[in-house]
Amino acid sequence: DPLTELYLWEMNVDPTRAELEANIALYDAIRTGHPRPSARAAATMAQMRAWMRLGQPAEARRLLPSLGFIDRWAILGAFDNEAGKGFLTAFPPEKKIDFDRAVDGPLVPLRWRELPRVTDLGAVPIADAVWPRDAAVAYLATWVHADAAVDARLRMTTGDATRAWLNGGLVLSEERIDSGDLDNLVVPVRLQSGWN
C-alpha cells in the first residue's frame, strides 16, 4: 500500500498495551517483508517504540543495527545561536576540524568530545551533551568507510535547523524544518573510496 508509513503512524497514536502486543507481529512482517525500504524502516521504528513502551528495551536495541544508524560521534559545542544568528555563522569546525585543539566558545574554550552512546532508539542526544542547550549551535563529526566510490543517500531525522558537510563540502542546508519524522532530510551524496 502506498500509505503504509501513514498507517503505521496512525497505529501508534495512543495505543493500549493489548494493541501494542498485537501489533508486534504486524510490525515484524512489514519490517522483514515490505518491498519499500522506507516502509521497512518505519515498521522497525514502530516496533522499537512498541518494545520500549512494553518495558523491553533490549528487544528494541536488538533491532537498531538493521536501520543503519551511525552510532559513533564526536561533538563540539555549544556556540551562540541567539535569534538564529548561528545558522549561517561559520564557526571554526566549518573551516577546519582539529580534534587536538580547543576553539573559543562563548563562555569557555571548547574541545571535541566523543559521545558515549546513542539513545535506545538510535537518536544522537545533542541537547544532553552541550550547555547551554537552548539557542545553541553544536557540531557532530563521524566517519563512514566505503570499499569503493559509491552514490549514497544521507538520511537525517531532525526537527532543528541543520547543515551537513561531506569531505569538506556542504551537502545540506535546511533552516526551516516542519517536523522530525523519520528520515525527514534526505540528500544524495557521493562517497569516495576509503574513509569519508
XYZ file of N, CA and C in Angstrom:
588
model
N 0.847 -1.185 0.000
C 0.000 0.000 0.000
C 0.887 1.241 0.000
N 0.572 2.240 -0.791
C 1.412 3.446 -0.829
C 1.342 4.269 0.464
N 0.410 3.980 1.341
C 0.261 4.746 2.583
C 0.702 3.960 3.818
N 1.529 2.953 3.640
C 1.955 2.107 4.752
C 2.524 2.922 5.901
N 3.413 3.876 5.595
C 4.039 4.667 6.665
C 2.988 5.460 7.444
N 1.989 5.990 6.755
C 0.917 6.727 7.425
C 0.123 5.803 8.339
N -0.199 4.619 7.851
C -0.947 3.661 8.675
C -0.138 3.266 9.914
N 1.149 3.073 9.732
C 1.999 2.737 10.880
C 1.979 3.862 11.910
N 2.041 5.085 11.435
C 1.993 6.229 12.352
C 0.657 6.251 13.094
N -0.447 6.053 12.357
C -1.772 6.078 12.987
C -1.932 4.974 14.027
N -1.306 3.837 13.786
C -1.391 2.737 14.751
C -0.724 3.090 16.072
N 0.143 4.087 16.067
C 0.892 4.448 17.271
C 0.336 5.671 17.970
N -0.862 6.097 17.620
C -1.481 7.222 18.304
C -2.211 6.666 19.523
N -1.567 6.791 20.685
C -2.139 6.385 21.967
C -2.650 4.943 21.990
N -1.815 3.960 21.655
C -2.272 2.569 21.670
C -2.364 2.023 23.098
N -3.238 1.055 23.280
C -3.323 0.358 24.565
C -2.222 -0.692 24.603
N -1.993 -1.265 25.777
C -0.993 -2.322 25.905
C -1.358 -3.516 25.018
N -2.627 -3.878 25.006
C -3.070 -5.009 24.177
C -2.828 -4.723 22.700
N -3.067 -3.477 22.256
C -2.813 -3.119 20.864
C -1.327 -3.186 20.548
N -0.486 -2.702 21.469
C 0.961 -2.780 21.252
C 1.398 -4.227 21.085
N 0.926 -5.088 21.972
C 1.308 -6.502 21.909
C 0.816 -7.142 20.612
N -0.406 -6.793 20.189
C -0.954 -7.361 18.951
C -0.224 -6.844 17.717
N 0.271 -5.612 17.777
C 0.922 -5.002 16.615
C 2.336 -5.519 16.373
N 2.980 -6.082 17.372
C 4.377 -6.526 17.235
C 4.549 -7.448 16.027
N 3.664 -8.423 15.861
C 3.792 -9.368 14.741
C 3.606 -8.669 13.393
N 2.679 -7.721 13.327
C 2.475 -6.972 12.083
C 3.704 -6.137 11.751
N 4.246 -5.427 12.753
C 5.459 -4.645 12.534
C 6.576 -5.533 12.009
N 6.695 -6.723 12.612
C 7.759 -7.639 12.219
C 7.578 -8.083 10.761
N 6.353 -8.364 10.366
C 6.095 -8.791 8.981
C 6.418 -7.681 7.992
N 6.035 -6.447 8.317
C 6.343 -5.324 7.419
C 7.838 -5.052 7.419
N 8.461 -5.104 8.593
C 9.897 -4.834 8.731
C 10.736 -5.798 7.901
N 10.300 -7.042 7.809
C 11.106 -8.047 7.109
C 10.658 -8.332 5.688
N 9.429 -7.910 5.318
C 8.953 -8.320 4.015
C 8.416 -7.259 3.080
N 8.312 -6.014 3.532
C 7.755 -4.981 2.662
C 8.747 -4.642 1.550
N 8.269 -4.412 0.319
C 9.198 -4.124 -0.780
C 9.844 -2.731 -0.712
N 9.257 -1.786 0.051
C 9.782 -0.416 0.076
C 10.663 -0.196 1.315
N 11.926 0.226 1.133
C 12.820 0.448 2.279
C 12.261 1.423 3.315
N 11.583 2.491 2.876
C 11.057 3.461 3.839
C 9.975 2.843 4.711
N 9.169 1.946 4.164
C 8.144 1.258 4.957
C 8.795 0.288 5.935
N 9.849 -0.413 5.486
C 10.558 -1.324 6.396
C 11.166 -0.548 7.561
N 11.756 0.615 7.269
C 12.353 1.435 8.330
C 11.280 1.959 9.283
N 10.155 2.417 8.749
C 9.075 2.924 9.603
C 8.528 1.816 10.497
N 8.386 0.603 9.949
C 7.906 -0.524 10.752
C 8.917 -0.887 11.830
N 10.199 -0.810 11.507
C 11.233 -1.099 12.505
C 11.161 -0.093 13.644
N 11.035 1.189 13.312
C 10.916 2.209 14.360
C 9.651 2.003 15.187
N 8.536 1.669 14.542
C 7.284 1.429 15.279
C 7.436 0.235 16.209
N 8.105 -0.808 15.729
C 8.314 -1.993 16.561
C 9.240 -1.662 17.730
N 10.286 -0.887 17.482
C 11.182 -0.492 18.566
C 10.438 0.323 19.628
N 9.615 1.277 19.183
C 8.845 2.087 20.137
C 7.871 1.217 20.935
N 7.264 0.239 20.267
C 6.347 -0.667 20.970
C 7.095 -1.453 22.039
N 8.266 -1.993 21.690
C 9.054 -2.731 22.688
C 9.424 -1.828 23.861
N 9.783 -0.573 23.574
C 10.126 0.356 24.662
C 8.916 0.594 25.562
N 7.744 0.834 24.967
C 6.531 1.064 25.761
C 6.131 -0.163 26.559
N 6.472 -1.341 26.061
C 6.161 -2.581 26.764
C 7.218 -2.932 27.806
N 8.188 -2.032 27.989
C 9.220 -2.246 29.013
C 10.266 -3.268 28.631
N 10.536 -3.420 27.330
C 11.530 -4.380 26.866
C 12.567 -3.689 25.977
N 13.403 -2.817 26.585
C 14.380 -2.070 25.781
C 15.404 -2.944 25.076
N 15.721 -4.118 25.627
C 16.694 -4.993 24.970
C 16.167 -5.454 23.607
N 14.862 -5.717 23.507
C 14.260 -6.096 22.229
C 14.344 -4.943 21.233
N 14.129 -3.714 21.722
C 14.229 -2.538 20.851
C 15.659 -2.365 20.352
N 16.629 -2.467 21.248
C 18.041 -2.304 20.864
C 18.486 -3.371 19.869
N 17.903 -4.557 19.937
C 18.256 -5.644 19.020
C 17.949 -5.269 17.569
N 16.932 -4.437 17.361
C 16.534 -4.045 16.006
C 17.329 -2.863 15.458
N 17.963 -2.103 16.338
C 18.633 -0.859 15.944
C 19.655 -1.030 14.813
N 20.529 -2.037 14.848
C 21.525 -2.154 13.764
C 20.920 -2.281 12.369
N 19.718 -2.846 12.258
C 19.116 -3.029 10.935
C 18.769 -1.707 10.259
N 18.697 -0.615 11.032
C 18.376 0.688 10.463
C 19.596 1.399 9.877
N 20.794 0.913 10.180
C 21.998 1.503 9.617
C 22.366 2.858 10.202
N 21.871 3.157 11.400
C 22.205 4.426 12.038
C 23.685 4.449 12.409
N 24.281 5.601 12.291
C 25.665 5.783 12.738
C 25.626 5.931 14.250
N 26.449 5.163 14.948
C 26.368 5.175 16.410
C 27.621 5.710 17.106
N 28.573 6.227 16.348
C 29.764 6.821 16.967
C 29.925 8.239 16.456
N 29.947 9.178 17.400
C 30.001 10.596 17.061
C 30.953 11.333 17.984
N 31.560 12.390 17.449
C 32.271 13.377 18.263
C 31.428 14.646 18.217
N 31.438 15.411 19.310
C 30.604 16.610 19.400
C 31.438 17.791 19.865
N 31.098 18.954 19.349
C 31.732 20.208 19.763
C 30.634 21.256 19.902
N 30.595 21.915 21.014
C 29.590 22.974 21.215
C 29.409 23.223 22.696
N 28.695 24.223 23.019
C 27.739 24.950 22.213
C 28.286 26.335 21.836
N 27.931 26.739 20.610
C 28.213 28.076 20.127
C 26.926 28.885 20.182
N 27.052 30.203 20.147
C 25.906 31.098 20.289
C 24.992 31.055 19.062
N 23.702 30.919 19.322
C 22.706 30.931 18.263
C 21.517 31.808 18.658
N 21.778 32.848 19.415
C 20.705 33.762 19.829
C 20.003 34.318 18.598
N 18.680 34.214 18.573
C 17.834 34.703 17.473
C 18.172 34.031 16.139
N 18.748 32.819 16.190
C 19.043 32.075 14.973
C 20.240 32.547 14.187
N 21.038 33.459 14.771
C 22.160 34.019 14.008
C 23.284 33.021 13.753
N 23.304 31.919 14.485
C 24.382 30.953 14.332
C 24.266 30.055 13.121
N 23.089 29.983 12.532
C 22.893 29.044 11.419
C 23.829 29.338 10.248
N 23.983 30.592 9.901
C 24.855 30.946 8.779
C 26.221 31.478 9.215
N 26.502 31.415 10.504
C 27.816 31.826 11.003
C 28.791 30.667 10.834
N 29.940 30.935 10.254
C 30.949 29.899 10.040
C 31.834 29.787 11.278
N 31.440 28.918 12.204
C 32.250 28.662 13.390
C 33.458 27.811 12.998
N 34.488 27.709 13.859
C 35.737 27.031 13.494
C 35.608 25.652 12.841
N 34.680 24.763 13.266
C 34.627 23.444 12.610
C 34.246 23.501 11.129
N 33.646 24.597 10.684
C 33.302 24.701 9.270
C 34.523 25.036 8.425
N 35.566 25.526 9.063
C 36.797 25.863 8.343
C 37.805 24.724 8.415
N 37.904 24.124 9.627
C 38.856 23.027 9.816
C 38.476 22.274 11.078
N 38.507 20.952 10.997
C 38.263 20.134 12.191
C 39.613 19.697 12.728
N 39.900 20.108 13.951
C 41.147 19.744 14.625
C 40.777 19.193 15.997
N 40.843 17.878 16.137
C 40.412 17.231 17.374
C 41.366 17.459 18.537
N 42.572 17.936 18.262
C 43.561 18.133 19.309
C 43.630 19.563 19.826
N 42.845 20.456 19.256
C 42.959 21.871 19.610
C 41.620 22.418 20.095
N 41.653 23.171 21.178
C 40.448 23.839 21.676
C 40.146 25.049 20.793
N 38.845 25.393 20.718
C 38.426 26.588 19.988
C 37.691 27.491 20.966
N 37.666 28.772 20.657
C 36.985 29.716 21.532
C 35.478 29.483 21.473
N 34.886 29.323 22.657
C 33.436 29.216 22.771
C 32.898 30.498 23.363
N 31.593 30.632 23.482
C 31.018 31.869 24.013
C 31.361 32.096 25.487
N 31.589 31.013 26.241
C 31.894 31.147 27.671
C 33.264 30.599 28.034
N 33.619 29.452 27.484
C 34.887 28.784 27.791
C 35.425 28.168 26.504
N 36.716 27.820 26.461
C 37.238 27.096 25.295
C 36.513 25.750 25.150
N 36.270 25.361 23.917
C 35.547 24.124 23.634
C 36.475 23.101 22.995
N 36.271 21.830 23.363
C 37.039 20.721 22.790
C 36.084 19.668 22.250
N 36.530 18.981 21.210
C 35.769 17.849 20.700
C 35.726 16.760 21.762
N 34.554 16.148 21.912
C 34.386 15.036 22.847
C 33.648 13.905 22.127
N 33.968 12.689 22.489
C 33.222 11.564 21.929
C 31.923 11.405 22.709
N 30.816 11.283 21.981
C 29.549 10.999 22.651
C 29.588 9.548 23.124
N 29.188 9.302 24.347
C 29.313 7.942 24.862
C 28.429 6.921 24.156
N 27.227 7.325 23.699
C 26.347 6.386 23.010
C 25.144 7.134 22.446
N 24.474 6.474 21.523
C 23.199 6.998 21.037
C 22.103 6.478 21.958
N 20.878 7.000 21.824
C 19.775 6.535 22.655
C 19.333 5.145 22.201
N 18.447 4.529 22.974
C 17.948 3.197 22.629
C 17.221 3.172 21.291
N 16.732 4.327 20.836
C 16.066 4.398 19.537
C 16.977 4.973 18.456
N 18.293 5.081 18.734
C 19.256 5.499 17.732
C 19.473 6.986 17.595
N 18.846 7.789 18.441
C 18.998 9.243 18.341
C 20.322 9.687 18.960
N 20.843 10.787 18.437
C 22.052 11.392 18.990
C 21.586 12.448 20.000
N 21.878 12.273 21.278
C 21.352 13.161 22.324
C 22.127 14.477 22.436
N 22.019 15.317 21.411
C 22.785 16.559 21.374
C 22.431 17.462 22.556
N 21.145 17.634 22.832
C 20.728 18.554 23.894
C 21.241 18.121 25.267
N 21.521 16.834 25.435
C 22.058 16.350 26.712
C 23.574 16.498 26.792
N 24.214 16.825 25.666
C 25.672 16.834 25.616
C 26.290 18.222 25.563
N 25.474 19.259 25.382
C 26.023 20.618 25.313
C 25.292 21.533 26.290
N 25.996 22.578 26.684
C 25.392 23.613 27.521
C 25.958 24.958 27.100
N 25.169 25.981 26.948
C 23.713 25.924 27.094
C 23.086 25.159 25.941
N 21.962 24.536 26.204
C 21.312 23.703 25.193
C 20.295 24.466 24.360
N 19.826 25.621 24.840
C 18.871 26.430 24.084
C 19.621 27.538 23.342
N 19.114 27.911 22.193
C 19.735 28.953 21.359
C 21.219 28.653 21.173
N 21.501 27.416 20.731
C 22.882 26.968 20.613
C 23.114 26.246 19.287
N 24.364 26.264 18.856
C 24.823 25.507 17.694
C 25.822 24.475 18.200
N 25.679 23.252 17.721
C 26.642 22.193 18.051
C 27.046 21.498 16.755
N 28.234 20.934 16.745
C 28.747 20.216 15.585
C 28.969 18.762 15.949
N 28.596 17.881 15.039
C 28.855 16.457 15.163
C 29.795 16.045 14.044
N 30.677 15.116 14.332
C 31.574 14.572 13.308
C 31.585 13.059 13.426
N 31.624 12.402 12.288
C 31.732 10.947 12.269
C 32.431 10.533 10.984
N 32.711 9.264 10.864
C 33.398 8.733 9.697
C 32.625 7.548 9.172
N 32.600 7.447 7.837
C 31.943 6.332 7.166
C 32.933 5.769 6.161
N 33.091 4.450 6.153
C 34.014 3.804 5.221
C 33.248 3.204 4.049
N 33.773 3.428 2.846
C 33.217 2.816 1.633
C 34.315 2.011 0.960
N 34.009 0.786 0.586
C 35.009 -0.068 -0.067
C 35.384 0.449 -1.449
N 34.453 1.157 -2.087
C 34.690 1.759 -3.400
C 33.849 3.029 -3.468
N 34.163 3.907 -4.410
C 33.347 5.109 -4.599
C 31.920 4.677 -4.926
N 30.960 5.333 -4.280
C 29.570 4.907 -4.450
C 28.623 6.083 -4.220
N 27.524 6.088 -4.973
C 26.457 7.052 -4.711
C 25.638 6.531 -3.544
N 25.272 7.428 -2.640
C 24.521 7.041 -1.442
C 23.529 8.146 -1.109
N 22.767 7.925 -0.067
C 21.845 8.946 0.443
C 22.151 9.173 1.912
N 22.337 10.436 2.256
C 22.488 10.831 3.647
C 21.079 11.094 4.165
N 20.672 10.361 5.193
C 19.327 10.491 5.754
C 19.442 10.936 7.200
N 18.708 11.994 7.520
C 18.716 12.508 8.889
C 17.298 12.721 9.373
N 17.135 12.544 10.652
C 15.855 12.791 11.303
C 16.085 13.903 12.317
N 15.474 15.061 12.089
C 15.666 16.189 12.990
C 14.499 17.150 12.871
N 14.282 17.887 13.924
C 13.292 18.954 13.906
C 13.948 20.315 13.981
N 15.281 20.348 13.932
C 16.038 21.592 14.084
C 16.767 21.958 12.792
N 17.078 23.235 12.671
C 17.865 23.710 11.536
C 19.157 22.903 11.460
N 19.519 22.482 10.245
C 20.636 21.552 10.088
C 21.438 21.875 8.846
N 22.754 21.738 8.995
C 23.663 21.799 7.854
C 24.551 20.565 7.933
N 24.948 20.044 6.778
C 25.804 18.853 6.759
C 26.888 19.016 5.699
N 28.067 18.540 6.042
C 29.216 18.556 5.136
C 29.703 17.137 4.944
N 30.222 16.864 3.770
C 30.841 15.581 3.486
C 32.177 15.865 2.827
N 33.232 15.383 3.436
C 34.586 15.567 2.911
C 34.882 17.033 2.595
N 34.440 17.916 3.477
C 34.744 19.334 3.363
C 33.766 20.148 2.539
N 32.797 19.508 1.885
C 31.841 20.238 1.065
C 30.442 20.229 1.677
N 29.780 21.375 1.641
C 28.418 21.482 2.163
C 27.476 20.689 1.254
N 26.718 19.736 1.849
C 25.807 18.913 1.050
C 24.340 19.139 1.436
N 24.097 19.820 2.570
C 22.722 20.040 3.013
C 22.661 21.293 3.859
N 21.632 22.100 3.648
C 21.415 23.296 4.454
C 19.912 23.555 4.506
N 19.299 23.255 5.645
C 17.858 23.438 5.832
C 17.634 24.220 7.122
N 17.179 25.454 6.991
C 16.955 26.282 8.176
C 15.561 26.089 8.760
N 14.569 25.836 7.924
C 13.193 25.666 8.400
C 12.757 24.225 8.170
N 12.471 23.544 9.259
C 12.077 22.141 9.202
C 10.746 22.003 9.923
N 9.781 21.390 9.251
C 8.434 21.290 9.812
C 8.315 20.270 10.938
N 8.958 19.126 10.802
C 8.803 18.087 11.818
C 10.031 17.202 11.835
N 10.114 16.364 12.851
C 11.241 15.461 12.982
C 10.873 14.029 12.632
N 10.095 13.844 11.538
C 9.712 12.500 11.122
C 10.951 11.719 10.687
N 10.849 10.401 10.694
C 11.954 9.541 10.304
C 12.454 9.917 8.914
N 13.744 10.155 8.809
C 14.396 10.495 7.534
C 13.741 11.687 6.850
N 13.416 12.736 7.632
C 12.764 13.894 7.022
C 13.726 14.734 6.186
N 15.026 14.515 6.303
C 16.011 15.166 5.431
C 16.790 14.078 4.699
N 16.748 14.113 3.381
C 17.462 13.128 2.566
C 18.179 13.874 1.459
N 19.472 13.583 1.301
C 20.246 14.245 0.260
C 21.164 13.205 -0.404
N 21.209 13.200 -1.763
C 22.141 12.287 -2.431
C 23.579 12.775 -2.233
N 24.481 11.832 -1.975
C 25.896 12.161 -1.778
C 26.751 11.146 -2.530
N 27.985 11.494 -2.731
C 28.952 10.593 -3.361
C 30.029 10.280 -2.344
N 30.141 9.014 -1.925
C 31.187 8.599 -1.003
C 32.417 8.218 -1.818
N 33.556 8.668 -1.363
C 34.804 8.278 -2.024
C 35.276 6.940 -1.450
N 36.134 6.262 -2.163
C 36.697 5.030 -1.665
C 37.535 5.291 -0.431
N 37.331 4.513 0.611
C 38.056 4.709 1.878
C 37.200 5.457 2.874
N 37.853 6.224 3.743
C 37.144 6.924 4.814
C 36.604 8.255 4.332
N 35.375 8.557 4.699
C 34.702 9.797 4.373
C 34.351 10.494 5.671
